[in-house]
PDB file of C-alpha atoms in Angstrom:
ATOM      1  CA  UNK A 862     -13.138   7.716   0.467  1.00  0.00           C
ATOM      2  CA  UNK A 863     -12.209  10.581  -1.563  1.00  0.00           C
ATOM      3  CA  UNK A 864     -11.473   9.491  -5.314  1.00  0.00           C
ATOM      4  CA  UNK A 865      -8.123  10.519  -6.742  1.00  0.00           C
ATOM      5  CA  UNK A 866      -7.128  11.292 -10.176  1.00  0.00           C
ATOM      6  CA  UNK A 867      -3.536  11.460 -11.160  1.00  0.00           C
ATOM      7  CA  UNK A 868      -1.490  10.954 -14.644  1.00  0.00           C
ATOM      8  CA  UNK A 869      -1.022   7.390 -15.815  1.00  0.00           C
ATOM      9  CA  UNK A 870       2.714   8.272 -16.623  1.00  0.00           C
ATOM     10  CA  UNK A 871       5.513  10.762 -16.800  1.00  0.00           C
ATOM     11  CA  UNK A 872       8.737  10.638 -18.183  1.00  0.00           C
ATOM     12  CA  UNK A 873      11.900  12.491 -16.804  1.00  0.00           C
ATOM     13  CA  UNK A 874      15.519  12.790 -16.911  1.00  0.00           C
ATOM     14  CA  UNK A 875      18.305  12.395 -14.339  1.00  0.00           C
ATOM     15  CA  UNK A 876      18.413  15.529 -12.456  1.00  0.00           C
ATOM     16  CA  UNK A 877      15.420  17.260 -12.974  1.00  0.00           C
ATOM     17  CA  UNK A 878      12.556  18.058 -10.728  1.00  0.00           C
ATOM     18  CA  UNK A 879       9.433  15.922 -11.320  1.00  0.00           C
ATOM     19  CA  UNK A 880       6.215  17.256 -10.165  1.00  0.00           C
ATOM     20  CA  UNK A 881       3.046  14.736  -9.977  1.00  0.00           C
ATOM     21  CA  UNK A 882      -0.289  16.405  -9.676  1.00  0.00           C
ATOM     22  CA  UNK A 883      -3.316  14.573  -7.974  1.00  0.00           C
ATOM     23  CA  UNK A 884      -6.758  15.791  -8.203  1.00  0.00           C
ATOM     24  CA  UNK A 885      -9.202  14.970  -5.070  1.00  0.00           C
ATOM     25  CA  UNK A 886     -12.473  17.276  -5.707  1.00  0.00           C
ATOM     26  CA  UNK A 887     -14.445  15.409  -2.917  1.00  0.00           C
ATOM     27  CA  UNK A 888     -11.798  15.467  -0.127  1.00  0.00           C
ATOM     28  CA  UNK A 889     -13.175  15.690   3.240  1.00  0.00           C
ATOM     29  CA  UNK A 890     -12.396  18.125   5.974  1.00  0.00           C
ATOM     30  CA  UNK A 891     -10.670  15.376   8.003  1.00  0.00           C
ATOM     31  CA  UNK A 892      -8.783  13.698   5.265  1.00  0.00           C
ATOM     32  CA  UNK A 893      -5.249  13.407   5.022  1.00  0.00           C
ATOM     33  CA  UNK A 894      -3.017  13.326   1.399  1.00  0.00           C
ATOM     34  CA  UNK A 895      -0.267  10.571   1.310  1.00  0.00           C
ATOM     35  CA  UNK A 896       1.853   9.326  -1.128  1.00  0.00           C
ATOM     36  CA  UNK A 897       3.397   6.185  -1.790  1.00  0.00           C
ATOM     37  CA  UNK A 898       6.009   4.649  -3.859  1.00  0.00           C
ATOM     38  CA  UNK A 899       6.286   1.211  -5.357  1.00  0.00           C
ATOM     39  CA  UNK A 900       9.133  -0.376  -7.116  1.00  0.00           C
ATOM     40  CA  UNK A 901       8.792  -3.580  -9.209  1.00  0.00           C
ATOM     41  CA  UNK A 902       8.225  -6.781  -7.163  1.00  0.00           C
ATOM     42  CA  UNK A 903       8.175  -4.735  -4.120  1.00  0.00           C
ATOM     43  CA  UNK A 904       5.777  -3.206  -1.418  1.00  0.00           C
ATOM     44  CA  UNK A 905       4.618   0.356  -1.591  1.00  0.00           C
ATOM     45  CA  UNK A 906       6.926   2.803   0.525  1.00  0.00           C
ATOM     46  CA  UNK A 907       5.193   5.545   2.558  1.00  0.00           C
ATOM     47  CA  UNK A 908       7.104   9.020   1.045  1.00  0.00           C
ATOM     48  CA  UNK A 909       5.089  11.632   2.435  1.00  0.00           C
ATOM     49  CA  UNK A 910       1.952  12.976   4.109  1.00  0.00           C
ATOM     50  CA  UNK A 911       0.354  16.233   4.611  1.00  0.00           C
ATOM     51  CA  UNK A 912      -3.096  17.921   5.576  1.00  0.00           C
ATOM     52  CA  UNK A 913      -2.676  21.505   4.120  1.00  0.00           C
ATOM     53  CA  UNK A 914       0.226  23.757   2.792  1.00  0.00           C
ATOM     54  CA  UNK A 915       3.500  22.271   2.477  1.00  0.00           C
ATOM     55  CA  UNK A 916       5.471  19.424   3.853  1.00  0.00           C
ATOM     56  CA  UNK A 917       8.949  18.567   3.205  1.00  0.00           C
ATOM     57  CA  UNK A 918      11.316  15.312   4.064  1.00  0.00           C
ATOM     58  CA  UNK A 919      14.293  14.226   3.147  1.00  0.00           C
ATOM     59  CA  UNK A 920      12.809  12.474  -0.048  1.00  0.00           C
ATOM     60  CA  UNK A 921      10.121  14.944  -1.409  1.00  0.00           C
ATOM     61  CA  UNK A 922       8.151  17.998  -0.776  1.00  0.00           C
ATOM     62  CA  UNK A 923       4.218  17.907  -0.956  1.00  0.00           C
ATOM     63  CA  UNK A 924       2.229  21.010  -1.870  1.00  0.00           C
ATOM     64  CA  UNK A 925      -1.475  21.250  -0.700  1.00  0.00           C
ATOM     65  CA  UNK A 926      -3.383  24.435  -1.761  1.00  0.00           C
ATOM     66  CA  UNK A 927      -5.562  25.971   0.378  1.00  0.00           C
ATOM     67  CA  UNK A 928      -8.720  24.599  -0.879  1.00  0.00           C
ATOM     68  CA  UNK A 929      -7.418  20.928  -0.724  1.00  0.00           C
ATOM     69  CA  UNK A 930      -8.887  19.711  -4.191  1.00  0.00           C
ATOM     70  CA  UNK A 931      -5.610  18.686  -5.336  1.00  0.00           C
ATOM     71  CA  UNK A 932      -1.680  18.124  -4.274  1.00  0.00           C
ATOM     72  CA  UNK A 933       1.566  17.975  -5.750  1.00  0.00           C
ATOM     73  CA  UNK A 934       4.516  15.728  -5.144  1.00  0.00           C
ATOM     74  CA  UNK A 935       7.559  16.947  -6.105  1.00  0.00           C
ATOM     75  CA  UNK A 936      11.071  15.000  -6.242  1.00  0.00           C
ATOM     76  CA  UNK A 937      13.891  17.150  -6.626  1.00  0.00           C
ATOM     77  CA  UNK A 938      16.653  16.191  -9.117  1.00  0.00           C
ATOM     78  CA  UNK A 939      15.629  12.577  -9.549  1.00  0.00           C
ATOM     79  CA  UNK A 940      17.824   9.613 -10.647  1.00  0.00           C
ATOM     80  CA  UNK A 941      17.404   6.345 -12.368  1.00  0.00           C
ATOM     81  CA  UNK A 942      16.270   4.615  -9.189  1.00  0.00           C
ATOM     82  CA  UNK A 943      13.300   7.126  -8.715  1.00  0.00           C
ATOM     83  CA  UNK A 944      11.585   4.880 -11.607  1.00  0.00           C
ATOM     84  CA  UNK A 945       8.690   3.643  -9.998  1.00  0.00           C
ATOM     85  CA  UNK A 946       5.013   3.690  -9.586  1.00  0.00           C
ATOM     86  CA  UNK A 947       3.815   6.633  -7.391  1.00  0.00           C
ATOM     87  CA  UNK A 948       0.401   6.481  -5.638  1.00  0.00           C
ATOM     88  CA  UNK A 949      -1.747   9.601  -4.209  1.00  0.00           C
ATOM     89  CA  UNK A 950      -4.291   8.175  -1.476  1.00  0.00           C
ATOM     90  CA  UNK A 951      -6.780  10.340   0.228  1.00  0.00           C
ATOM     91  CA  UNK A 952      -8.057   9.368   3.567  1.00  0.00           C
ATOM     92  CA  UNK A 953      -7.025   8.230   7.039  1.00  0.00           C
ATOM     93  CA  UNK A 954      -9.279  10.120   9.275  1.00  0.00           C
ATOM     94  CA  UNK A 955     -12.320   7.917   9.613  1.00  0.00           C
ATOM     95  CA  UNK A 956     -11.031   4.879   7.450  1.00  0.00           C
ATOM     96  CA  UNK A 957      -8.091   2.521   7.878  1.00  0.00           C
ATOM     97  CA  UNK A 958      -7.508   0.750   4.757  1.00  0.00           C
ATOM     98  CA  UNK A 959      -5.656   2.364   1.945  1.00  0.00           C
ATOM     99  CA  UNK A 960      -7.415   2.701  -1.313  1.00  0.00           C
ATOM    100  CA  UNK A 961      -5.033   2.674  -4.227  1.00  0.00           C
ATOM    101  CA  UNK A 962      -5.945   3.866  -7.649  1.00  0.00           C
ATOM    102  CA  UNK A 963      -3.821   3.105 -10.589  1.00  0.00           C
ATOM    103  CA  UNK A 964      -0.779   5.368  -9.833  1.00  0.00           C
ATOM    104  CA  UNK A 965       1.476   7.277 -11.838  1.00  0.00           C
ATOM    105  CA  UNK A 966       4.535   5.505 -13.879  1.00  0.00           C
ATOM    106  CA  UNK A 967       7.388   7.503 -13.415  1.00  0.00           C
ATOM    107  CA  UNK A 968      10.177   6.561 -15.987  1.00  0.00           C
ATOM    108  CA  UNK A 969      13.799   8.687 -15.182  1.00  0.00           C
ATOM    109  CA  UNK A 970      15.773   8.263 -18.460  1.00  0.00           C
ATOM    110  CA  UNK A 971      19.505   9.025 -18.243  1.00  0.00           C
TER     111      UNK A 971
ATOM    112  CA  UNK B1443      16.288  -4.919  10.366  1.00  0.00           C
ATOM    113  CA  UNK B1444      13.148  -4.021  12.138  1.00  0.00           C
ATOM    114  CA  UNK B1445      10.759  -3.642   9.113  1.00  0.00           C
ATOM    115  CA  UNK B1446       7.764  -5.906   8.162  1.00  0.00           C
ATOM    116  CA  UNK B1447       8.796  -9.390   7.047  1.00  0.00           C
ATOM    117  CA  UNK B1448       6.708 -11.896   5.264  1.00  0.00           C
ATOM    118  CA  UNK B1449       7.190 -15.330   4.454  1.00  0.00           C
ATOM    119  CA  UNK B1450       7.412 -17.454   1.910  1.00  0.00           C
ATOM    120  CA  UNK B1451       8.420 -14.752  -0.335  1.00  0.00           C
ATOM    121  CA  UNK B1452       7.230 -17.191  -3.152  1.00  0.00           C
ATOM    122  CA  UNK B1453       4.883 -19.957  -3.382  1.00  0.00           C
ATOM    123  CA  UNK B1454       3.809 -21.997  -6.018  1.00  0.00           C
ATOM    124  CA  UNK B1455       0.897 -24.285  -5.527  1.00  0.00           C
ATOM    125  CA  UNK B1456      -1.304 -26.407  -7.415  1.00  0.00           C
ATOM    126  CA  UNK B1457      -5.310 -25.580  -7.742  1.00  0.00           C
ATOM    127  CA  UNK B1458      -7.471 -27.037  -4.946  1.00  0.00           C
ATOM    128  CA  UNK B1459      -4.528 -26.907  -2.455  1.00  0.00           C
ATOM    129  CA  UNK B1460      -4.430 -24.830   0.649  1.00  0.00           C
ATOM    130  CA  UNK B1461      -1.930 -22.445   1.372  1.00  0.00           C
ATOM    131  CA  UNK B1462      -0.778 -20.457   4.557  1.00  0.00           C
ATOM    132  CA  UNK B1463       1.503 -17.115   4.481  1.00  0.00           C
ATOM    133  CA  UNK B1464       2.543 -15.375   7.372  1.00  0.00           C
ATOM    134  CA  UNK B1465       3.634 -11.724   8.246  1.00  0.00           C
ATOM    135  CA  UNK B1466       5.685 -10.151  11.401  1.00  0.00           C
ATOM    136  CA  UNK B1467       4.905  -6.579  11.381  1.00  0.00           C
ATOM    137  CA  UNK B1468       6.829  -3.883  13.217  1.00  0.00           C
ATOM    138  CA  UNK B1469       7.037  -4.578  16.751  1.00  0.00           C
ATOM    139  CA  UNK B1470       5.360  -1.460  18.051  1.00  0.00           C
ATOM    140  CA  UNK B1471       2.550  -1.258  15.529  1.00  0.00           C
ATOM    141  CA  UNK B1472      -0.694  -2.378  16.443  1.00  0.00           C
ATOM    142  CA  UNK B1473      -2.466  -2.531  13.131  1.00  0.00           C
ATOM    143  CA  UNK B1474      -1.782  -5.060  10.791  1.00  0.00           C
ATOM    144  CA  UNK B1475      -3.260  -5.278   7.038  1.00  0.00           C
ATOM    145  CA  UNK B1476      -3.335  -7.764   4.336  1.00  0.00           C
ATOM    146  CA  UNK B1477      -3.723  -6.325   0.733  1.00  0.00           C
ATOM    147  CA  UNK B1478      -3.649  -8.406  -2.543  1.00  0.00           C
ATOM    148  CA  UNK B1479      -2.040  -7.067  -5.952  1.00  0.00           C
ATOM    149  CA  UNK B1480      -2.058  -8.228  -9.475  1.00  0.00           C
ATOM    150  CA  UNK B1481      -0.027  -7.398 -12.163  1.00  0.00           C
ATOM    151  CA  UNK B1482      -0.454  -3.624 -13.373  1.00  0.00           C
ATOM    152  CA  UNK B1483      -2.883  -2.920 -10.424  1.00  0.00           C
ATOM    153  CA  UNK B1484      -2.396  -1.135  -7.247  1.00  0.00           C
ATOM    154  CA  UNK B1485      -2.875  -2.992  -4.033  1.00  0.00           C
ATOM    155  CA  UNK B1486      -6.355  -4.015  -2.725  1.00  0.00           C
ATOM    156  CA  UNK B1487      -7.392  -4.039   0.808  1.00  0.00           C
ATOM    157  CA  UNK B1488      -7.967  -7.550   1.994  1.00  0.00           C
ATOM    158  CA  UNK B1489      -8.352  -7.285   5.555  1.00  0.00           C
ATOM    159  CA  UNK B1490      -7.074  -5.490   8.741  1.00  0.00           C
ATOM    160  CA  UNK B1491      -6.394  -6.277  12.425  1.00  0.00           C
ATOM    161  CA  UNK B1492      -6.234  -3.909  15.516  1.00  0.00           C
ATOM    162  CA  UNK B1493      -4.220  -5.960  17.968  1.00  0.00           C
ATOM    163  CA  UNK B1494      -6.027  -9.321  17.714  1.00  0.00           C
ATOM    164  CA  UNK B1495      -8.995  -8.116  16.739  1.00  0.00           C
ATOM    165  CA  UNK B1496     -10.160  -8.439  13.119  1.00  0.00           C
ATOM    166  CA  UNK B1497     -12.140  -5.096  12.434  1.00  0.00           C
ATOM    167  CA  UNK B1498     -12.585  -4.901   8.548  1.00  0.00           C
ATOM    168  CA  UNK B1499     -13.014  -7.547   5.939  1.00  0.00           C
ATOM    169  CA  UNK B1500     -13.212  -6.736   2.333  1.00  0.00           C
ATOM    170  CA  UNK B1501     -15.804  -8.266   0.159  1.00  0.00           C
ATOM    171  CA  UNK B1502     -12.818  -9.449  -1.953  1.00  0.00           C
ATOM    172  CA  UNK B1503     -12.126 -12.087   1.177  1.00  0.00           C
ATOM    173  CA  UNK B1504     -14.310 -14.649   0.223  1.00  0.00           C
ATOM    174  CA  UNK B1505     -15.118 -17.747   2.697  1.00  0.00           C
ATOM    175  CA  UNK B1506     -11.849 -19.454   1.209  1.00  0.00           C
ATOM    176  CA  UNK B1507      -9.962 -16.852   2.545  1.00  0.00           C
ATOM    177  CA  UNK B1508      -9.310 -16.695   6.658  1.00  0.00           C
ATOM    178  CA  UNK B1509      -6.564 -14.300   8.467  1.00  0.00           C
ATOM    179  CA  UNK B1510      -5.561 -14.517  12.146  1.00  0.00           C
ATOM    180  CA  UNK B1511      -3.688 -12.583  14.274  1.00  0.00           C
ATOM    181  CA  UNK B1512      -3.312 -14.463  17.609  1.00  0.00           C
ATOM    182  CA  UNK B1513      -1.733 -12.178  20.530  1.00  0.00           C
ATOM    183  CA  UNK B1514      -1.790  -9.237  18.525  1.00  0.00           C
ATOM    184  CA  UNK B1515       1.642 -10.096  16.997  1.00  0.00           C
ATOM    185  CA  UNK B1516       2.264 -11.956  13.899  1.00  0.00           C
ATOM    186  CA  UNK B1517      -0.510 -12.754  11.404  1.00  0.00           C
ATOM    187  CA  UNK B1518      -1.303 -15.630   9.112  1.00  0.00           C
ATOM    188  CA  UNK B1519      -3.614 -15.475   6.031  1.00  0.00           C
ATOM    189  CA  UNK B1520      -4.733 -18.862   4.705  1.00  0.00           C
ATOM    190  CA  UNK B1521      -6.200 -19.555   1.655  1.00  0.00           C
ATOM    191  CA  UNK B1522      -8.354 -22.901   1.179  1.00  0.00           C
ATOM    192  CA  UNK B1523      -8.709 -24.568  -2.316  1.00  0.00           C
ATOM    193  CA  UNK B1524      -6.611 -22.149  -4.382  1.00  0.00           C
ATOM    194  CA  UNK B1525      -7.952 -21.334  -7.669  1.00  0.00           C
ATOM    195  CA  UNK B1526      -5.624 -19.821 -10.295  1.00  0.00           C
ATOM    196  CA  UNK B1527      -7.553 -16.734 -10.097  1.00  0.00           C
ATOM    197  CA  UNK B1528      -5.821 -16.339  -6.501  1.00  0.00           C
ATOM    198  CA  UNK B1529      -2.446 -15.899  -8.133  1.00  0.00           C
ATOM    199  CA  UNK B1530      -1.432 -12.541  -6.818  1.00  0.00           C
ATOM    200  CA  UNK B1531       1.186 -10.787  -4.438  1.00  0.00           C
ATOM    201  CA  UNK B1532      -0.213 -10.805  -1.256  1.00  0.00           C
ATOM    202  CA  UNK B1533       1.271  -7.761   0.822  1.00  0.00           C
ATOM    203  CA  UNK B1534       1.420  -7.158   4.571  1.00  0.00           C
ATOM    204  CA  UNK B1535       1.590  -3.667   5.887  1.00  0.00           C
ATOM    205  CA  UNK B1536       1.628  -2.320   9.566  1.00  0.00           C
ATOM    206  CA  UNK B1537       1.151   0.781  11.331  1.00  0.00           C
ATOM    207  CA  UNK B1538       0.020   2.609  14.553  1.00  0.00           C
ATOM    208  CA  UNK B1539      -3.695   3.644  14.903  1.00  0.00           C
ATOM    209  CA  UNK B1540      -4.862   7.329  14.992  1.00  0.00           C
ATOM    210  CA  UNK B1541      -6.060   9.959  12.626  1.00  0.00           C
ATOM    211  CA  UNK B1542      -3.365  10.052  10.221  1.00  0.00           C
ATOM    212  CA  UNK B1543      -1.175   7.601  11.423  1.00  0.00           C
ATOM    213  CA  UNK B1544      -3.177   4.546  10.283  1.00  0.00           C
ATOM    214  CA  UNK B1545      -2.260   6.041   6.596  1.00  0.00           C
ATOM    215  CA  UNK B1546       1.307   5.778   7.246  1.00  0.00           C
ATOM    216  CA  UNK B1547       1.807   1.993   6.573  1.00  0.00           C
ATOM    217  CA  UNK B1548       4.924   0.160   6.357  1.00  0.00           C
ATOM    218  CA  UNK B1549       4.679  -3.002   3.837  1.00  0.00           C
ATOM    219  CA  UNK B1550       6.423  -6.035   3.575  1.00  0.00           C
ATOM    220  CA  UNK B1551       8.326  -7.419   0.323  1.00  0.00           C
ATOM    221  CA  UNK B1552       5.019  -9.486  -0.279  1.00  0.00           C
ATOM    222  CA  UNK B1553       4.702 -13.314  -1.059  1.00  0.00           C
ATOM    223  CA  UNK B1554       3.948 -13.832  -4.312  1.00  0.00           C
ATOM    224  CA  UNK B1555       1.609 -16.966  -4.716  1.00  0.00           C
ATOM    225  CA  UNK B1556       1.538 -18.630  -8.478  1.00  0.00           C
ATOM    226  CA  UNK B1557      -1.405 -21.181  -8.713  1.00  0.00           C
ATOM    227  CA  UNK B1558      -1.136 -23.673 -11.549  1.00  0.00           C
TER     228      UNK B1558
END
């Protein structure tokens, strides 16, 4: 499975846009890019998944450049409740298990 | 609510005892996964089922651990002769099969195990 690298932590303020970039230099042709959110003492929650270009849903946007060696999760106008750990995962075509890294701890301040 | 449910939510046991956890997946999902998460770490894969068949087991799943999914519905995870190192959050997830779909997993709230 492709290894991912993402920042350990990020701070932001309410109402700002938060962008988390994930590097995955050895992504395979058939791999998808998936992001999860996890609050303390809860299971991870699926946020968004993409293969190339841009994907948007009601929660976030996912930007994937043409070479697919990185991706950026964008959270628009964050609130205090967006404080969580965000995980970037790559894979899904051949494998079935999710391989989580350390994630990015996002702290939204008032 | 038709999400993934897990029971119990918390379990405290003494070292050497056996414990069993239950997971009820989203009804139309044919895949079911077990993960373990310790404080400050991301979840680690333990095993997964497609319908009733257990298709993959992690090396983390020692012979003290056993998982079943009879009839392809709910699943149980049993830990025999618990050790303090087994203390963790045990997470269950479910998904549909298929390229990309298996990465869209829906997690339950977890069972927090404390071994004293």
